[in-house]
């Protein structure tokens, strides 16, 4: 494993170093600095007597422990994060924004990215079907910019006013606190059926996007329309995109469910290990840009957060790269205490009137106050900007700065009227002067009323396999609902999107099958389908089943060939330690049949061994069958070939039997790069 600090140090790293490894090699003291002489026994009146009140060390230690947990995030409680950096390719964004970190290609900006699920609590499994959060904090020289996005480009609702209702509906039901980490229950689907602006997002959540293979293989989206403003004061509407270099990939539903038991930490482990291995995850930052005079050119309202801007109509301009290259040192201090806020912007980035975004601008500070215990959360190391900050805010819980001097107000004469506001030329943030006119009104804009056209666009854009997965997603989630009325309402809603969707779901649920409906939308958008993403062998994990007496030199050649292509083979056998070949070499075993599972790998390579027993073979058969049923590549050589044949699964796409190590390796690498073989038609 490479040292995960082996990368160019950023200013944020230097700042954090000051806080790190503070205790190492030191004598133990109380929090007041008194050296401690004993730390295992409380102070008692006699060895078998009662504990004494005056044991200040015990009381301090226990009091601190009693308060070691803080309220979890109301949504996005389950998350994992890493540090990294961002750099733009060139200065071409100068036409659109004056933000320095988006226009200076010589600048490396430190970032902190937290991925999350939405519904589950902090201890919930990683692979549940859910939307994933993708929140990025850019520590720019001009202040922090937080891009607090998701892995799905739209949202369930159009106005922040409805967010508490949505979250109450999706969270575990209040009377029995079930289910944990999932939306497969009555109240969520009752909300969707009765708030049909959710239809489009429900389609995305039930698609493969709801069960990503890895955080590293997800797109990210700012969701809302923002504004970029250049140094001439001209504005453009924009949407932010993160495009993963490894492509967009997902699990299959059976895998996702079983992983919730086999490895509840599947996604965080994947991210952590990739960074430790030096496989630094990368995304390109992209912008969709619309001129102000084109605001009304589209058949949807660009302020409506339940709509995408189809990439074929508004192309994504890729401007720079994000690389995650360092794991956190302490999950609580960094990941848990990180406070993101869509209102943390820098000059050159501004807001639109999207009513969902406007409401978020209030919510995030408010939520940090109860979660992080007061308004001083910006002073926590993970939240501090790398540039200086000065103002007259003082005191409150958890204040860390010791402000000097007598002046804490503006305007003043005693401190020469400082700190003083900066002019626009000096970098002062000036809000874009959009002209606003209107009646004060609580209403939905007429331009926000079409809830189904883009849901149909999404459906039309899916491959047959993806469509089957969506039908499966709805059938599962609604199948877990107890209310037939809710099931019927959702099916009826789906009939507005496509009868090809609504009818099989209705049949699976045993409710009335709609006979009329469908959409007039015939357009599709290829960019929406994951079939059109990149397919690579890089960083894919291959489980290699090896037993005593295997053919060492040939197997080593295959493993070396896989590694050369960036694939990670990991050896599974009947026990840990080493496994001895018939011709000499030994292989280190990383997993046993007990600790590993086919679910944990992207592909399987069966070698076998001449000195293995029936149990070994039986366990291998189980691996083969499950890998096969998840459409994943299987390769076999030596004894492995006959074991594979015994399962009857050897004559299918993506199942390879090899003789010559070098041609087998080349074919197997190709199979690994294809990821899944849907043609197998597994039921
Ligand atoms: Fe959030 N959201 N949200 N959200 N959100 C929070 O802030 C909120 C929305 C998103 O890793 C909370 O610090 C409202 C859209 C992410 O720490 C809270 C509305 C998108 C994260 C909150 C939305 C998001 C949050 C809870 C409707 C995608 C986790 C804890 C108007 C663009 C960030 C916290 C992290 C977290 C409010 C809708 C993304 C309660 C009111 C749309 C990734 O403030």
Tab-separated table of C-alpha atoms and ligand atoms in Angstrom, residues 73-76 114-116 132-135 148-150 152 154-155 157 159-161 163-164 221-224 335 338-340 355-357 359-360 363-365 367-368 371, ligand 1:
chain	number	residue	atom	x	y	z
A	73	UNK	CA	-27.721	14.685	10.161
A	74	UNK	CA	-31.495	14.619	9.707
A	75	UNK	CA	-30.881	13.460	6.129
A	76	UNK	CA	-27.595	12.153	4.655
A	114	UNK	CA	-18.460	13.658	1.434
A	115	UNK	CA	-20.641	10.966	-0.147
A	116	UNK	CA	-23.785	9.807	1.594
A	132	UNK	CA	-26.460	9.388	-2.972
A	133	UNK	CA	-25.192	12.758	-1.739
A	134	UNK	CA	-22.066	14.125	-3.429
A	135	UNK	CA	-20.987	17.190	-1.444
A	148	UNK	CA	-23.745	20.211	-2.278
A	149	UNK	CA	-25.100	17.852	-4.911
A	150	UNK	CA	-26.462	14.368	-5.489
A	152	UNK	CA	-29.175	12.121	-9.564
A	154	UNK	CA	-33.097	16.253	-10.391
A	155	UNK	CA	-35.096	16.226	-7.178
A	157	UNK	CA	-40.016	18.250	-5.163
A	159	UNK	CA	-40.340	23.908	-3.570
A	160	UNK	CA	-38.374	23.733	-0.297
A	161	UNK	CA	-41.651	24.136	1.585
A	163	UNK	CA	-38.985	19.077	2.033
A	164	UNK	CA	-40.054	18.269	5.611
A	221	UNK	CA	-24.919	16.959	-10.103
A	222	UNK	CA	-25.466	20.380	-8.558
A	223	UNK	CA	-29.158	19.771	-9.468
A	224	UNK	CA	-30.272	23.404	-9.317
A	335	UNK	CA	-16.366	13.608	7.958
A	338	UNK	CA	-17.958	18.830	8.020
A	339	UNK	CA	-20.685	21.390	7.482
A	340	UNK	CA	-21.732	21.942	3.885
A	355	UNK	CA	-37.569	27.736	-5.154
A	356	UNK	CA	-35.901	24.559	-3.916
A	357	UNK	CA	-32.480	26.192	-3.901
A	359	UNK	CA	-35.141	27.260	0.687
A	360	UNK	CA	-31.922	25.300	1.026
A	363	UNK	CA	-31.857	25.296	6.002
A	364	UNK	CA	-28.189	24.385	6.066
A	365	UNK	CA	-26.883	26.904	8.623
A	367	UNK	CA	-29.280	22.506	10.806
A	368	UNK	CA	-25.586	22.907	11.707
A	371	UNK	CA	-25.999	19.407	15.047
B	1	LIG	FE1	-30.056	18.750	1.428
B	1	LIG	N1	-29.894	18.962	3.441
B	1	LIG	N2	-31.834	19.693	1.491
B	1	LIG	N3	-30.315	18.430	-0.567
B	1	LIG	N4	-28.328	17.794	1.351
B	1	LIG	C1	-28.896	18.483	4.208
B	1	LIG	O1	-27.829	19.675	5.915
B	1	LIG	C2	-32.291	20.428	2.508
B	1	LIG	C3	-31.372	18.815	-1.324
B	1	LIG	C4	-27.672	17.366	0.231
B	1	LIG	O2	-22.454	15.420	3.289
B	1	LIG	C5	-28.986	18.943	5.628
B	1	LIG	O3	-25.898	19.484	7.061
B	1	LIG	C6	-33.515	21.095	2.141
B	1	LIG	C7	-31.078	18.725	-2.719
B	1	LIG	C8	-26.456	16.666	0.600
B	1	LIG	O4	-22.911	16.778	4.955
B	1	LIG	C9	-30.232	19.859	5.629
B	1	LIG	C10	-33.764	20.703	0.850
B	1	LIG	C11	-29.806	18.238	-2.784
B	1	LIG	C12	-26.416	16.724	1.987
B	1	LIG	C13	-30.674	19.776	4.199
B	1	LIG	C14	-32.702	19.846	0.447
B	1	LIG	C15	-29.355	18.059	-1.436
B	1	LIG	C16	-27.585	17.436	2.420
B	1	LIG	C17	-28.969	17.841	6.642
B	1	LIG	C18	-34.950	21.088	-0.017
B	1	LIG	C19	-28.995	17.917	-4.043
B	1	LIG	C20	-25.349	16.129	2.884
B	1	LIG	C21	-27.615	17.893	7.314
B	1	LIG	C22	-35.054	22.452	-0.260
B	1	LIG	C23	-28.715	19.083	-4.824
B	1	LIG	C24	-24.145	17.023	2.984
B	1	LIG	C25	-26.994	19.066	6.784
B	1	LIG	C26	-23.077	16.361	3.808
B	1	LIG	C27	-27.871	17.718	3.759
B	1	LIG	C28	-31.716	20.491	3.754
B	1	LIG	C29	-32.663	19.205	-0.831
B	1	LIG	C30	-28.048	17.526	-1.150
B	1	LIG	C31	-31.321	19.490	6.607
B	1	LIG	C32	-34.327	22.007	3.020
B	1	LIG	C33	-31.992	19.111	-3.882
B	1	LIG	C34	-25.450	16.015	-0.343
B	1	LIG	O5	-29.895	21.167	5.965
